[in-house]
Coordinates of C-alpha atoms in Angstrom, one line a residue:
M539 CA -109.6 -0.7 105.9
K540 CA -106.3 1.0 107.3
K541 CA -105.2 2.3 104.0
R542 CA -108.7 3.9 103.0
S543 CA -108.7 5.5 105.9
R544 CA -105.0 7.2 105.8
I545 CA -106.2 8.8 102.4
L546 CA -109.7 9.5 103.6
R547 CA -108.9 11.3 106.6
P548 CA -107.2 13.9 104.5
V549 CA -109.5 14.4 101.4
L550 CA -112.4 13.9 105.1
A551 CA -109.6 17.4 106.4
I552 CA -110.0 19.0 102.9
S553 CA -113.0 19.3 102.3
A554 CA -113.6 20.6 105.6
L555 CA -111.5 23.5 105.8
L556 CA -113.4 24.6 102.4
V557 CA -116.4 24.8 103.6
V558 CA -115.3 27.3 106.0
V559 CA -113.5 29.6 105.2
S560 CA -113.9 30.3 101.1
C561 CA -117.2 32.1 101.6
S562 CA -114.3 35.4 101.5
T563 CA -114.5 38.0 98.7
V564 CA -111.5 40.9 98.0
A565 CA -113.0 43.7 98.7
F566 CA -113.4 46.5 95.3
T567 CA -113.4 43.3 92.3
G568 CA -115.7 40.4 94.2
R569 CA -113.7 38.2 93.7
R570 CA -113.4 34.4 95.8
R571 CA -110.8 33.5 97.5
I572 CA -109.9 31.3 100.3
L573 CA -108.6 32.4 103.3
M574 CA -107.3 30.3 106.0
Y575 CA -105.4 32.3 108.0
S576 CA -106.3 34.6 110.9
D577 CA -105.1 38.8 110.6
S578 CA -102.9 38.6 113.6
Q579 CA -101.5 35.2 112.5
I580 CA -100.4 37.1 109.2
M581 CA -99.5 40.5 111.3
S582 CA -97.4 39.0 113.7
L583 CA -95.7 36.5 110.7
S584 CA -95.5 40.1 109.1
D585 CA -94.2 42.0 111.5
Q586 CA -91.1 39.4 112.4
S587 CA -89.8 39.5 108.8
Y588 CA -89.8 42.8 108.1
A589 CA -87.7 43.8 111.9
A590 CA -85.5 41.0 110.8
M591 CA -85.7 42.4 106.7
M592 CA -84.5 46.3 108.3
D593 CA -81.6 44.5 110.0
T594 CA -79.6 43.7 106.6
M595 CA -81.1 47.0 104.7
K596 CA -79.8 50.3 105.1
L597 CA -82.5 53.5 104.8
S598 CA -81.6 56.3 101.5
S599 CA -79.5 59.1 101.9
D600 CA -82.1 60.7 99.4
Y601 CA -84.1 62.7 101.3
V602 CA -86.2 64.1 98.7
R603 CA -87.2 61.1 97.3
S604 CA -87.6 60.2 101.0
A605 CA -89.8 62.1 101.1
M606 CA -91.9 62.5 97.8
V607 CA -92.7 58.0 99.1
T608 CA -93.9 59.0 102.9
Q609 CA -95.9 61.6 101.2
V610 CA -97.1 59.7 98.8
G611 CA -98.1 56.6 101.2
Q612 CA -99.8 59.4 103.2
K613 CA -101.3 60.1 101.2
L614 CA -103.5 56.9 100.3
T615 CA -103.2 55.7 103.1
A616 CA -105.2 58.5 104.4
A617 CA -107.8 58.3 101.5
I618 CA -108.4 54.4 101.8
T619 CA -108.9 54.8 105.4
L620 CA -111.4 57.7 105.0
Y621 CA -113.2 55.7 102.2
L622 CA -114.0 52.3 103.7
T623 CA -114.8 54.5 107.1
A624 CA -116.8 55.8 105.5
T625 CA -118.2 52.2 103.7
G626 CA -118.0 50.7 106.9
E627 CA -115.3 47.9 106.0
T628 CA -112.9 49.2 108.1
E629 CA -112.4 45.5 109.5
L630 CA -110.0 45.3 106.0
L631 CA -107.4 48.3 108.1
E632 CA -107.3 46.1 111.3
G633 CA -103.5 44.6 111.5
L634 CA -102.6 47.2 109.1
K635 CA -100.0 49.4 110.8
W636 CA -98.5 52.3 107.7
D637 CA -95.2 53.0 106.9
Y638 CA -93.0 53.8 104.6
K639 CA -89.6 53.5 104.1
L640 CA -87.1 54.0 101.1
V641 CA -83.5 52.0 101.1
R642 CA -80.7 51.6 99.3
S643 CA -80.5 48.9 96.5
R644 CA -80.3 48.6 92.9
E645 CA -82.5 46.3 92.2
V646 CA -85.4 48.3 91.1
N647 CA -88.5 46.6 93.5
A648 CA -91.2 47.9 95.7
F649 CA -93.6 45.3 98.2
C650 CA -95.9 46.3 100.7
L651 CA -96.1 43.1 103.5
P652 CA -99.1 41.9 104.6
N653 CA -98.7 44.3 107.8
G654 CA -98.8 47.7 106.0
K655 CA -94.9 47.7 105.9
I656 CA -94.1 49.8 102.3
V657 CA -90.9 49.5 101.2
F658 CA -89.8 50.8 97.8
Y659 CA -85.6 50.3 96.7
E660 CA -83.5 53.0 94.8
G661 CA -83.3 51.1 91.4
I662 CA -87.3 52.1 91.6
M663 CA -87.1 55.7 91.7
P664 CA -85.5 56.6 88.9
Y665 CA -88.4 55.1 86.8
C666 CA -91.0 57.3 89.7
S667 CA -90.0 60.9 88.7
N668 CA -93.1 62.3 89.8
P669 CA -95.0 62.2 93.2
D670 CA -98.5 59.8 90.5
Y671 CA -95.8 58.0 89.3
V672 CA -94.8 56.7 93.2
A673 CA -98.8 56.7 93.7
V674 CA -98.3 53.6 90.6
V675 CA -96.5 51.3 93.1
M676 CA -97.8 52.7 95.8
G677 CA -101.2 52.2 94.9
H678 CA -100.3 48.5 93.7
E679 CA -98.4 47.3 96.8
I680 CA -101.1 48.7 99.5
A681 CA -103.7 46.6 97.7
H682 CA -101.9 44.2 98.4
A683 CA -102.1 44.5 101.6
I684 CA -105.9 45.8 101.7
A685 CA -106.7 42.1 99.2
R686 CA -104.9 40.2 101.8
H687 CA -102.9 38.8 99.1
G688 CA -100.7 37.3 101.7
N689 CA -102.8 35.2 104.2
E690 CA -104.2 33.3 101.0
R691 CA -101.3 32.8 99.3
M692 CA -100.2 31.1 102.5
S693 CA -103.8 30.5 102.0
Q694 CA -103.2 28.4 99.0
R695 CA -100.0 26.8 100.4
S696 CA -101.3 24.9 103.0
V697 CA -104.3 23.6 101.1
L698 CA -101.4 22.0 98.7
S699 CA -99.8 20.8 101.2
V700 CA -103.0 19.2 102.4
A701 CA -103.2 17.9 99.1
G702 CA -99.9 16.4 98.5
T703 CA -100.4 14.4 101.9
V704 CA -103.5 12.9 100.2
A705 CA -101.9 12.4 96.9
S706 CA -98.4 10.9 98.8
A707 CA -101.5 8.2 100.6
V708 CA -102.4 7.0 97.0
I709 CA -99.0 7.0 94.9
G710 CA -98.2 4.7 99.1
L711 CA -100.7 1.6 96.8
R712 CA -98.7 2.3 94.1
S713 CA -94.6 1.2 93.2
G714 CA -91.7 1.8 91.7
Q715 CA -90.0 4.4 89.7
E716 CA -93.5 5.8 89.0
S717 CA -94.8 6.1 91.4
Q718 CA -92.3 8.6 92.5
E719 CA -92.2 11.3 88.9
L720 CA -96.0 11.0 89.3
F721 CA -96.0 12.6 92.5
N722 CA -93.3 14.8 91.6
L723 CA -95.0 16.3 88.7
A724 CA -98.1 16.8 90.1
Y725 CA -96.2 18.7 93.6
N726 CA -93.0 20.2 92.3
I727 CA -93.5 21.0 88.5
G728 CA -97.8 21.0 88.6
G729 CA -98.0 22.7 92.0
Q730 CA -96.0 25.3 91.1
Y731 CA -96.8 26.7 87.1
G732 CA -100.6 25.1 87.3
V733 CA -101.7 27.3 89.8
L734 CA -99.3 29.0 92.2
L735 CA -97.9 30.8 89.1
P736 CA -101.6 31.7 87.5
F737 CA -102.5 33.1 91.6
S738 CA -99.6 35.5 91.6
R739 CA -100.3 36.6 88.7
K740 CA -104.1 37.3 89.3
H741 CA -103.4 39.0 92.5
E742 CA -100.8 41.2 90.2
L743 CA -103.8 42.5 88.7
E744 CA -106.0 43.2 91.0
A745 CA -103.7 44.4 92.4
D746 CA -103.3 46.6 90.1
E747 CA -106.9 47.6 89.2
I748 CA -107.5 48.0 93.3
G749 CA -104.5 50.3 93.0
L750 CA -106.1 52.6 90.7
V751 CA -108.7 53.4 92.9
I752 CA -106.8 54.4 95.7
M753 CA -104.8 56.9 93.9
A754 CA -108.1 58.1 92.3
L755 CA -109.3 58.5 96.2
A756 CA -106.2 59.9 97.2
G757 CA -106.1 62.7 94.2
Y758 CA -103.7 60.8 91.9
D759 CA -103.5 60.8 87.7
V760 CA -105.0 57.5 87.1
D761 CA -103.8 58.0 83.2
K762 CA -100.6 58.4 84.7
A763 CA -100.2 54.2 85.4
P764 CA -100.7 52.7 81.7
E765 CA -96.8 55.4 81.2
F766 CA -95.7 54.8 84.5
W767 CA -95.8 51.4 82.9
K768 CA -94.6 51.6 79.8
R769 CA -92.2 53.7 81.0
L770 CA -90.3 50.6 83.2
S771 CA -91.3 48.3 80.5
A772 CA -88.5 50.2 77.8
G773 CA -86.4 50.6 80.8
D774 CA -86.0 46.6 81.9
G775 CA -85.3 44.4 78.9
A776 CA -87.4 41.8 77.3
S777 CA -89.8 39.8 79.6
A778 CA -89.8 36.8 81.0
P779 CA -92.8 34.9 79.3
A780 CA -96.2 35.6 81.4
V781 CA -96.6 31.8 81.7
M782 CA -93.2 31.5 83.5
S783 CA -93.3 35.1 85.7
T784 CA -95.3 36.1 88.8
H785 CA -95.8 38.8 87.3
P786 CA -97.9 38.9 83.9
S787 CA -96.0 40.2 80.9
N788 CA -96.5 44.2 80.2
S789 CA -98.2 44.4 77.8
R790 CA -101.2 42.2 79.3
R791 CA -100.5 44.4 82.0
I792 CA -100.6 47.4 80.3
A793 CA -104.7 46.5 78.9
A794 CA -106.1 45.2 82.0
I795 CA -105.1 48.9 83.4
E796 CA -106.1 50.8 80.8
K797 CA -109.2 48.8 80.9
A798 CA -109.7 49.6 84.7
I799 CA -109.4 53.6 84.6
P800 CA -113.0 54.7 84.4
N801 CA -113.7 52.3 87.2
A802 CA -111.3 53.3 89.8
K803 CA -112.6 57.3 88.2
L804 CA -116.3 56.7 89.5
Y805 CA -115.5 55.5 92.9
A806 CA -113.5 59.5 93.6
A807 CA -116.5 60.9 92.0
K808 CA -118.6 59.0 94.2
L809 CA -117.7 59.4 96.7
K810 CA -116.3 63.3 95.6
G811 CA -120.9 63.0 95.0
Q812 CA -120.6 62.4 99.0
N813 CA -118.6 64.8 100.3

């Protein structure tokens, strides 16, 4: 009876949790998702991480490229702020303190923390040779913040953690190496590739889609997005198989972007018609 109670408690906890937090949708795409954390919690963690990261990074001395990153970022965030204000969705902007930095690193990368702090690495700038290409990357990163992908990612891990507690209790009724192997399979390999990475690829494709909308709202040329990814894929060598990567394959990403471009243009046309 005690063992049943030990198993039942976390099962009920998961059920109750999902009932409470599963009624949320992503802006622009309408995808349903789970968010377990408040914006204030996420922003506080982001602020701490950003401060620690910037302590270890050096700002780029390339003032021309730094200025382009800042100018594109300001234009994109101003556009999405205007749009969300016009549509009465300003809650999506809560806690976002936009900032744009170019740092010294050969890494071909950029990121946006959930609090709106955006960092470009110098290594990506040769591929971002004009403002439209910068806007492709910047729009994608801003989209991650607007869509609360950081919160969702943490929520997924938390659900898996609670599920792992249930699995441990169930496996505790068995014995031997078989039980341990089953647990490792379900919550190491199974958890990583079966749950987390597919969601992460979904986030990347969704950020591409929303990023195009942000680009279009700001007046950038969304038709440049496929060009950018073709340019980047030509320079980064062979891509890892999509099933083993948190990013979609280049061909899949480009195809999805091309499909999403007309919808992004519709958002821009709609906003223009309202002004």
